[in-house]
Structure formats: C-alpha cells, structure tokens
C-alpha cells in the first residue's frame, strides 16, 4: 500500500505546490510535520513534510518524494486543544484532531461510519501549536468549503434546469425567445453592476468582494470558453480572446503572504511565482523581462503586494527546485525569466527570418522594430540581437539615424573578386531589395 | 553600376554596415579584408599614392546611403594594409598614409620592362622624365610618386642595374640604367 493511502491524494503543480480547489486559500504553512494515525498502527504515518492549512484542507507535501496527501476539513469532527504539561515540554509539540472515516478506515471527507484520531507532530523548531490551533479553529469555524459546495450545487442545478428548459419549456416567466434572452442579459447585467457598485463603496467592502469578483471573472471565462466552440467568427473569436486574457489576469486567489507562510515565505512565493509565470511566458514567446513579471505578478496579487527584492529572491530560489522556468542575466545586467525549454536557437531563427525580409534587408531592423514583431520588450529584443550578432548572424550599422542591425552579408562578399555576386544568394536578394524603389 | 569618378564600385559599397566598424572578430576580419582590396583597387585605378586621414577621400564616404567611415575605422583599415606591407605611415601620428598598390619590388620590375621596351638600356634619364616624359605616358609609371620611384631606383642600384647621379637640384637627378 502506498504511503498514506488512507488520506486523499493531492495534485501538485509543476513547481511542487498543491493545486488548490476553486476558492481555496492558504492560511498557514508549517515545515517538518509528521501525520500519524493514533490507535491504528496499520496506517503508515507520513514523515517530515510541509503542512499547509488552507480554507478547505490540511495539505501535507513531501517535496523529495513529490507525494501529497490531504485531510479535508469537512471530515474533522473534533479538535483537541493542545495540552500544557511538563511531559509535553520535552516532546515535539503536537495537535490532535478527530476525523471521520469510512469503514475501511480511509478518510474521504464528509461524515463516515467510523472515526480516527490523527496526531500532527511538529518537528520544526519554529512551529507554534498555539497559533496553528488558533488558525485551524478559525478556519473550521468559517466553513468556507461549505459555501463552495453550495455554490457548485446551485450551478449544477442551473445547468440542469436550462437543459431541461430548452427541451420542454420552463415554468418561469419569459425565458423563451429573444425577449427571454434579453431579459436574462439584463438580469445578469444588473447583478454584475450591483456587485461592481458594492465593491467600490469602500475598501473594506472591496476586499470582501474581491473573491467574488475573481469568481465572477472565472465564470465569465468559462462561459466564453464554452461559447467559442460553437462560433467560429474570426472577429468574435478575437474579442473573446482579448476578453479572456483580461479575465485570466484578474487574480491569484490565494497569494502567498508573509503572514500565512512565515519562515517558508520565500520558498512558497518562489513556487507560486513559477506556476504563475507559465502563462505570460507562453504568450511572450518563452522570455519575459523581470520588471514585466513584477508588474503582472503584483497586479494579480491585488492587495498583497511584494517588493522587488522578494521577487528577485523568489526567482533565485528556483535553482533549488524542479521548476520549468529560470532566471537569466544578460551581460548588460538585464534580467529576464526564461522557460527552460526555450532555446536561443529558436530565437535566432526568428530574428534571422525577420532580418531577411526584403524591407529589413534594405533598411535594417532596429531593436524596437524587432520588439514589435516578436512581441517582446525592446531591451530584451536588443539583447537577443546582440547575441545574434556575436554568432555572426547579424551585423550592425551605427549612423546619425541610430543603431540598426542588418542580416550579415559579409559572409557572402568575396574579397578576391569584389564585383562577384552569386546568382541565388542573400547578396543577390539584398541587391534587388536595395535597388527596388520604395513605394 | 555606381561610380566614383571613373571607378566602378562594388555592390557592397551600398551596404550600410560596411561603413560601421564591426565589433565581432570574424565579421570584422572579413570587413577589413574587403576594405583592403577596395582601397588598393581604387588607388591603382586613380593613381592615388597618399591618403590623408583628415582630408576628404572619395572612397571613405558614400553619399547615396549617407554613410562615411569614422576616423578610427579609417586608421584600422589602413593599418591592416601597413601590416601587410601594402602601405606605410608617412608620419608618426598616422595622419598620412602611402599606399603601395604595387610593392617597391614590383615597381622596380616595371622600370626594367619600361627601359627594355623603350630601348633605354645604357642611356641616361632624369627622374622627372620617368614620371612625366613622353615614354612613360600611358604606363603605370606615369605620375608615380617621387618617393616611391626613388626607392624603386635605389633597389635597382643595389642590384647594379642602375646608377643615380646627384644633380645640383632635385629636378636634375639623373639615372643611368644598366640592364
């Protein structure tokens, strides 16, 4: 039997963070934690992992083995307050909870036929049972997982109702035909408008609404996604794509904060960042300037802003983990985040093909031209071009008009016969491009 | 085809990076090589012996593409010729450069051919006659730089093929060939 199979498994992201459920927020991290089942020694204990307390679960992650298990908070029946006694002063601090389990002794979430007592042993030196117990108690009281469940049920109900409605016509007023659609749109618009108004009344309300807004954005995105399959109109697709991009960048639901992660702050931040940058990296073609990431990341974090130093430290920590991205520093000092599978060769190929277009052959390309075409920052484009130059792919032209790069034709020129032009080469292509009258 | 006076310039003369000193070694080596060839070709066809770095020189700028060589690059290209023995700095400050599109030895060979073709063996000529006389008209020797000519003659003298007589002024330095 796999280690800890008595607890539900947890999916991990590429950077080794737990994949969170919709609406799930991390509240506290503890390092070097064991989870043991008391009274039942047949259940193998989980040894030395990272414990994350979220609004929905207790998640235990062993990084080395890439193994993660969770205890759904919904299955917790009772928590035993930490005892203070002389005996406990010398043992590792521990918190005990009673959880319900099914007949096989497996914890599955919700109430079950039997129950077992789990001991959470904190071996880390900085762990504090009091604050963990307090946070756990707080989270249990708020019962956020129930809210999500109810919402899900509602959604499912809606879906079923609308499917049924299409088939047989429903009892509710005017849901059929154009009037129905308009009415529905109006209703949705009004409720959206209301939540927007509420949200901006004051900052506290905004904080409260933030989660709702993110959920709304996510819902809209889902809707757009489901719609796009049916319509293939290009323009519509374009605007939808744009809308989707906006919605995608709305936010990170559970930002890692100093408060929740404590000593593990940078480590967790680093992993969250690694997960976060995958999407913008893909859009930017595999490389993105650190400054851009800083803006995107902080925007996604909403009110939990991080400092540039924290961001840099998070990036530096990537060297220690198995993450698909890396920090790269160019000779000029420019720092970028690059996905590991992006190779320089690919970038060179794109730049070369750009430089060999007739216009570029004639006029050369400036870093800002290249930035526009390649969809990257000008500083980054210049680094790429300087790299391509050092590989002999490009050469430079410095004039009062500025700094431009040209496809390197020097290789095509023949010093022994300076008038020689080969029939089918880049040299010939350049001559015809340069002699063409620009329109 | 574009021309500088009656000199036909190669196509790459209109390639803007040709006028910017390339920083990458391999590219620069090729660029320097191309400039060396072009400078020698041009000087030979236009009978230019001296290039002043601070003066206008038609080859070093291309108004058609609004590019010209910087002082640094001029010095780099000419220095490359100097290191090959195809040019010499006339002054210490590298402001003037003597371009030897023919080496001194080649000039000496030309002189001997010239003497043979014109039947001037055992006869006496002035240096000025060789540069601008009727016999030299239409040959490479016409308009040859005086310094270069004297050096070629001295080379022949060393080999015992000519003797230079000192006159009272530079104008009447005389040469007796003994081919």
Short mmCIF file of C-alpha atoms in Angstrom, two decimals, chain A residues 56-276:
data_model
loop_
_atom_site.label_atom_id
_atom_site.label_comp_id
_atom_site.label_asym_id
_atom_site.label_seq_id
_atom_site.Cartn_x
_atom_site.Cartn_y
_atom_site.Cartn_z
CA UNK A 56 -10.59 23.74 2.76
CA UNK A 57 -7.96 21.21 3.69
CA UNK A 58 -4.91 20.29 5.65
CA UNK A 59 -2.38 19.53 2.93
CA UNK A 60 0.78 17.55 3.63
CA UNK A 61 3.52 17.63 0.98
CA UNK A 62 6.75 15.70 0.85
CA UNK A 63 8.84 17.50 -1.75
CA UNK A 64 11.54 14.90 -2.20
CA UNK A 65 9.06 12.15 -2.99
CA UNK A 66 6.61 14.51 -4.72
CA UNK A 67 3.95 12.97 -2.53
CA UNK A 68 0.99 14.92 -1.21
CA UNK A 69 -1.98 13.95 0.91
CA UNK A 70 -4.75 15.95 2.46
CA UNK A 71 -7.25 15.90 5.28
CA UNK A 72 -10.46 17.60 4.14
CA UNK A 73 -11.58 19.99 6.86
CA UNK A 74 -15.12 18.80 6.29
CA UNK A 75 -14.18 15.47 7.81
CA UNK A 76 -12.91 16.95 11.08
CA UNK A 77 -15.25 16.12 13.94
CA UNK A 78 -13.27 17.46 16.84
CA UNK A 79 -10.01 19.21 17.62
CA UNK A 80 -8.29 18.61 20.94
CA UNK A 81 -6.85 21.78 22.44
CA UNK A 82 -3.08 21.50 22.96
CA UNK A 83 -2.28 20.32 26.47
CA UNK A 84 0.30 22.10 28.53
CA UNK A 85 2.16 19.82 30.84
CA UNK A 86 5.71 19.15 31.95
CA UNK A 87 5.76 15.98 29.87
CA UNK A 88 4.84 17.82 26.68
CA UNK A 89 7.63 20.35 27.11
CA UNK A 90 10.21 17.76 26.10
CA UNK A 91 8.32 16.08 23.28
CA UNK A 92 7.73 17.68 19.89
CA UNK A 93 4.64 19.85 20.02
CA UNK A 94 1.56 18.13 18.65
CA UNK A 95 -2.06 18.83 17.83
CA UNK A 96 -4.65 16.07 17.76
CA UNK A 97 -7.78 16.04 15.67
CA UNK A 98 -10.61 13.54 15.34
CA UNK A 99 -11.74 12.87 11.81
CA UNK A 100 -14.47 10.69 10.37
CA UNK A 101 -13.51 7.81 8.13
CA UNK A 102 -15.29 5.15 6.12
CA UNK A 103 -15.48 1.51 7.11
CA UNK A 104 -12.06 0.74 5.60
CA UNK A 105 -10.53 3.38 7.84
CA UNK A 106 -9.95 5.74 4.90
CA UNK A 107 -10.54 9.45 5.27
CA UNK A 108 -12.66 10.64 2.37
CA UNK A 109 -14.21 13.91 3.51
CA UNK A 110 -17.66 14.44 4.95
CA UNK A 111 -19.04 12.18 7.66
CA UNK A 112 -18.30 8.47 7.64
CA UNK A 113 -19.13 5.34 9.53
CA UNK A 114 -16.08 5.33 11.77
CA UNK A 115 -13.63 7.87 13.06
CA UNK A 116 -9.96 8.02 13.90
CA UNK A 117 -7.69 10.37 15.78
CA UNK A 118 -4.85 11.97 13.85
CA UNK A 119 -1.83 13.47 15.53
CA UNK A 120 0.01 16.29 13.83
CA UNK A 121 3.57 16.29 15.13
CA UNK A 122 5.59 19.45 14.58
CA UNK A 123 9.30 18.76 14.47
CA UNK A 124 10.30 22.15 13.13
CA UNK A 125 11.83 24.40 15.76
CA UNK A 126 9.83 27.50 14.94
CA UNK A 127 6.42 25.85 14.93
CA UNK A 128 3.90 27.12 17.38
CA UNK A 129 1.00 24.89 18.35
CA UNK A 130 -0.97 27.77 19.82
CA UNK A 131 -1.11 29.78 16.62
CA UNK A 132 -1.71 26.70 14.48
CA UNK A 133 -4.55 25.62 16.71
CA UNK A 134 -5.96 29.16 16.63
CA UNK A 135 -5.82 29.33 12.82
CA UNK A 136 -7.29 25.86 12.47
CA UNK A 137 -10.12 26.77 14.78
CA UNK A 138 -10.75 29.96 12.83
CA UNK A 139 -10.83 28.17 9.50
CA UNK A 140 -13.09 25.42 10.84
CA UNK A 141 -15.50 28.00 12.15
CA UNK A 142 -15.75 29.86 8.85
CA UNK A 143 -16.63 26.64 6.97
CA UNK A 144 -15.61 28.10 3.61
CA UNK A 145 -15.72 24.68 1.95
CA UNK A 146 -19.46 24.51 2.55
CA UNK A 147 -20.03 27.79 0.75
CA UNK A 148 -18.26 26.43 -2.31
CA UNK A 149 -20.19 23.22 -2.21
CA UNK A 150 -23.47 25.03 -2.09
CA UNK A 151 -22.44 27.23 -4.99
CA UNK A 152 -21.44 24.22 -7.02
CA UNK A 153 -24.78 22.62 -6.39
CA UNK A 154 -26.52 25.80 -7.45
CA UNK A 155 -24.54 25.92 -10.64
CA UNK A 156 -25.23 22.32 -11.38
CA UNK A 157 -28.90 22.96 -10.73
CA UNK A 158 -28.91 25.89 -13.11
CA UNK A 159 -27.29 23.86 -15.81
CA UNK A 160 -29.75 21.05 -15.46
CA UNK A 161 -32.65 23.44 -15.41
CA UNK A 162 -31.55 25.23 -18.55
CA UNK A 163 -31.02 21.99 -20.37
CA UNK A 164 -34.46 20.86 -19.33
CA UNK A 165 -35.86 24.26 -20.23
CA UNK A 166 -34.66 24.03 -23.80
CA UNK A 167 -36.31 20.68 -24.22
CA UNK A 168 -39.72 21.20 -22.69
CA UNK A 169 -40.20 24.91 -21.96
CA UNK A 170 -40.00 26.02 -18.39
CA UNK A 171 -42.50 27.36 -15.91
CA UNK A 172 -40.56 30.60 -15.25
CA UNK A 173 -41.63 33.81 -16.95
CA UNK A 174 -40.40 34.77 -20.37
CA UNK A 175 -37.28 32.69 -20.71
CA UNK A 176 -38.06 31.68 -24.25
CA UNK A 177 -37.14 33.56 -27.41
CA UNK A 178 -35.39 36.87 -27.90
CA UNK A 179 -37.29 38.51 -25.03
CA UNK A 180 -36.11 35.82 -22.69
CA UNK A 181 -32.52 36.20 -23.73
CA UNK A 182 -32.69 39.97 -23.40
CA UNK A 183 -34.28 39.68 -20.01
CA UNK A 184 -31.68 37.24 -18.84
CA UNK A 185 -28.89 39.50 -20.12
CA UNK A 186 -30.50 42.44 -18.33
CA UNK A 187 -30.70 40.49 -15.09
CA UNK A 188 -27.12 39.43 -15.33
CA UNK A 189 -26.06 42.93 -16.19
CA UNK A 190 -27.90 44.36 -13.21
CA UNK A 191 -26.46 41.89 -10.77
CA UNK A 192 -22.98 42.45 -12.17
CA UNK A 193 -23.49 46.18 -11.93
CA UNK A 194 -24.64 45.83 -8.34
CA UNK A 195 -21.62 43.82 -7.32
CA UNK A 196 -19.39 46.38 -9.03
CA UNK A 197 -21.06 49.23 -7.17
CA UNK A 198 -20.88 47.41 -3.87
CA UNK A 199 -17.28 46.61 -4.47
CA UNK A 200 -16.24 50.18 -4.92
CA UNK A 201 -18.15 51.63 -1.97
CA UNK A 202 -15.21 51.36 0.32
CA UNK A 203 -12.00 49.48 0.55
CA UNK A 204 -13.18 47.03 3.14
CA UNK A 205 -16.11 46.07 1.04
CA UNK A 206 -13.73 45.75 -1.90
CA UNK A 207 -11.57 43.32 -0.02
CA UNK A 208 -14.67 41.36 0.86
CA UNK A 209 -15.86 41.40 -2.71
CA UNK A 210 -12.53 40.62 -4.25
CA UNK A 211 -13.04 36.91 -4.06
CA UNK A 212 -16.46 37.21 -5.55
CA UNK A 213 -15.09 39.31 -8.40
CA UNK A 214 -12.47 36.71 -9.16
CA UNK A 215 -15.13 34.03 -9.12
CA UNK A 216 -17.24 36.13 -11.47
CA UNK A 217 -14.33 36.61 -13.80
CA UNK A 218 -13.68 32.91 -13.79
CA UNK A 219 -17.30 32.16 -14.52
CA UNK A 220 -17.34 34.58 -17.42
CA UNK A 221 -14.25 32.98 -18.77
CA UNK A 222 -15.79 29.54 -18.59
CA UNK A 223 -18.80 30.87 -20.43
CA UNK A 224 -16.64 32.39 -23.15
CA UNK A 225 -14.75 29.14 -23.50
CA UNK A 226 -17.91 27.10 -23.89
CA UNK A 227 -19.28 29.63 -26.37
CA UNK A 228 -16.21 29.75 -28.56
CA UNK A 229 -16.66 26.16 -29.66
CA UNK A 230 -19.95 26.96 -31.34
CA UNK A 231 -18.97 30.19 -33.11
CA UNK A 232 -16.07 30.40 -35.47
CA UNK A 233 -16.42 34.00 -36.50
CA UNK A 234 -12.87 35.37 -36.53
CA UNK A 235 -13.62 38.81 -35.20
CA UNK A 236 -15.76 37.47 -32.43
CA UNK A 237 -13.07 34.99 -31.54
CA UNK A 238 -10.55 37.82 -31.43
CA UNK A 239 -12.56 39.91 -28.99
CA UNK A 240 -13.31 36.85 -26.92
CA UNK A 241 -9.65 36.01 -26.79
CA UNK A 242 -8.91 39.52 -25.60
CA UNK A 243 -11.66 39.37 -23.01
CA UNK A 244 -10.32 36.06 -21.83
CA UNK A 245 -6.84 37.48 -21.46
CA UNK A 246 -8.20 40.25 -19.31
CA UNK A 247 -10.12 37.86 -17.15
CA UNK A 248 -7.20 35.50 -16.82
CA UNK A 249 -5.07 38.28 -15.46
CA UNK A 250 -7.60 39.24 -12.81
CA UNK A 251 -6.01 37.47 -9.98
CA UNK A 252 -4.38 34.89 -7.83
CA UNK A 253 -6.98 33.66 -5.37
CA UNK A 254 -4.55 32.53 -2.72
CA UNK A 255 -1.45 34.73 -2.74
CA UNK A 256 1.41 33.51 -0.57
CA UNK A 257 1.93 36.09 2.17
CA UNK A 258 4.44 36.57 4.96
CA UNK A 259 1.61 36.09 7.40
CA UNK A 260 0.49 32.73 6.07
CA UNK A 261 3.87 31.28 5.16
CA UNK A 262 6.15 32.76 7.80
CA UNK A 263 9.65 31.35 7.53
CA UNK A 264 8.61 29.45 4.41
CA UNK A 265 7.59 32.68 2.71
CA UNK A 266 10.24 32.91 0.01
CA UNK A 267 10.13 29.22 -0.75
CA UNK A 268 6.38 29.22 -1.22
CA UNK A 269 6.41 32.53 -3.07
CA UNK A 270 9.03 31.13 -5.41
CA UNK A 271 6.86 28.14 -6.24
CA UNK A 272 3.73 30.21 -6.70
CA UNK A 273 5.64 32.56 -9.00
CA UNK A 274 6.89 29.63 -11.07
CA UNK A 275 3.31 28.49 -11.57
CA UNK A 276 2.13 31.99 -12.29
#
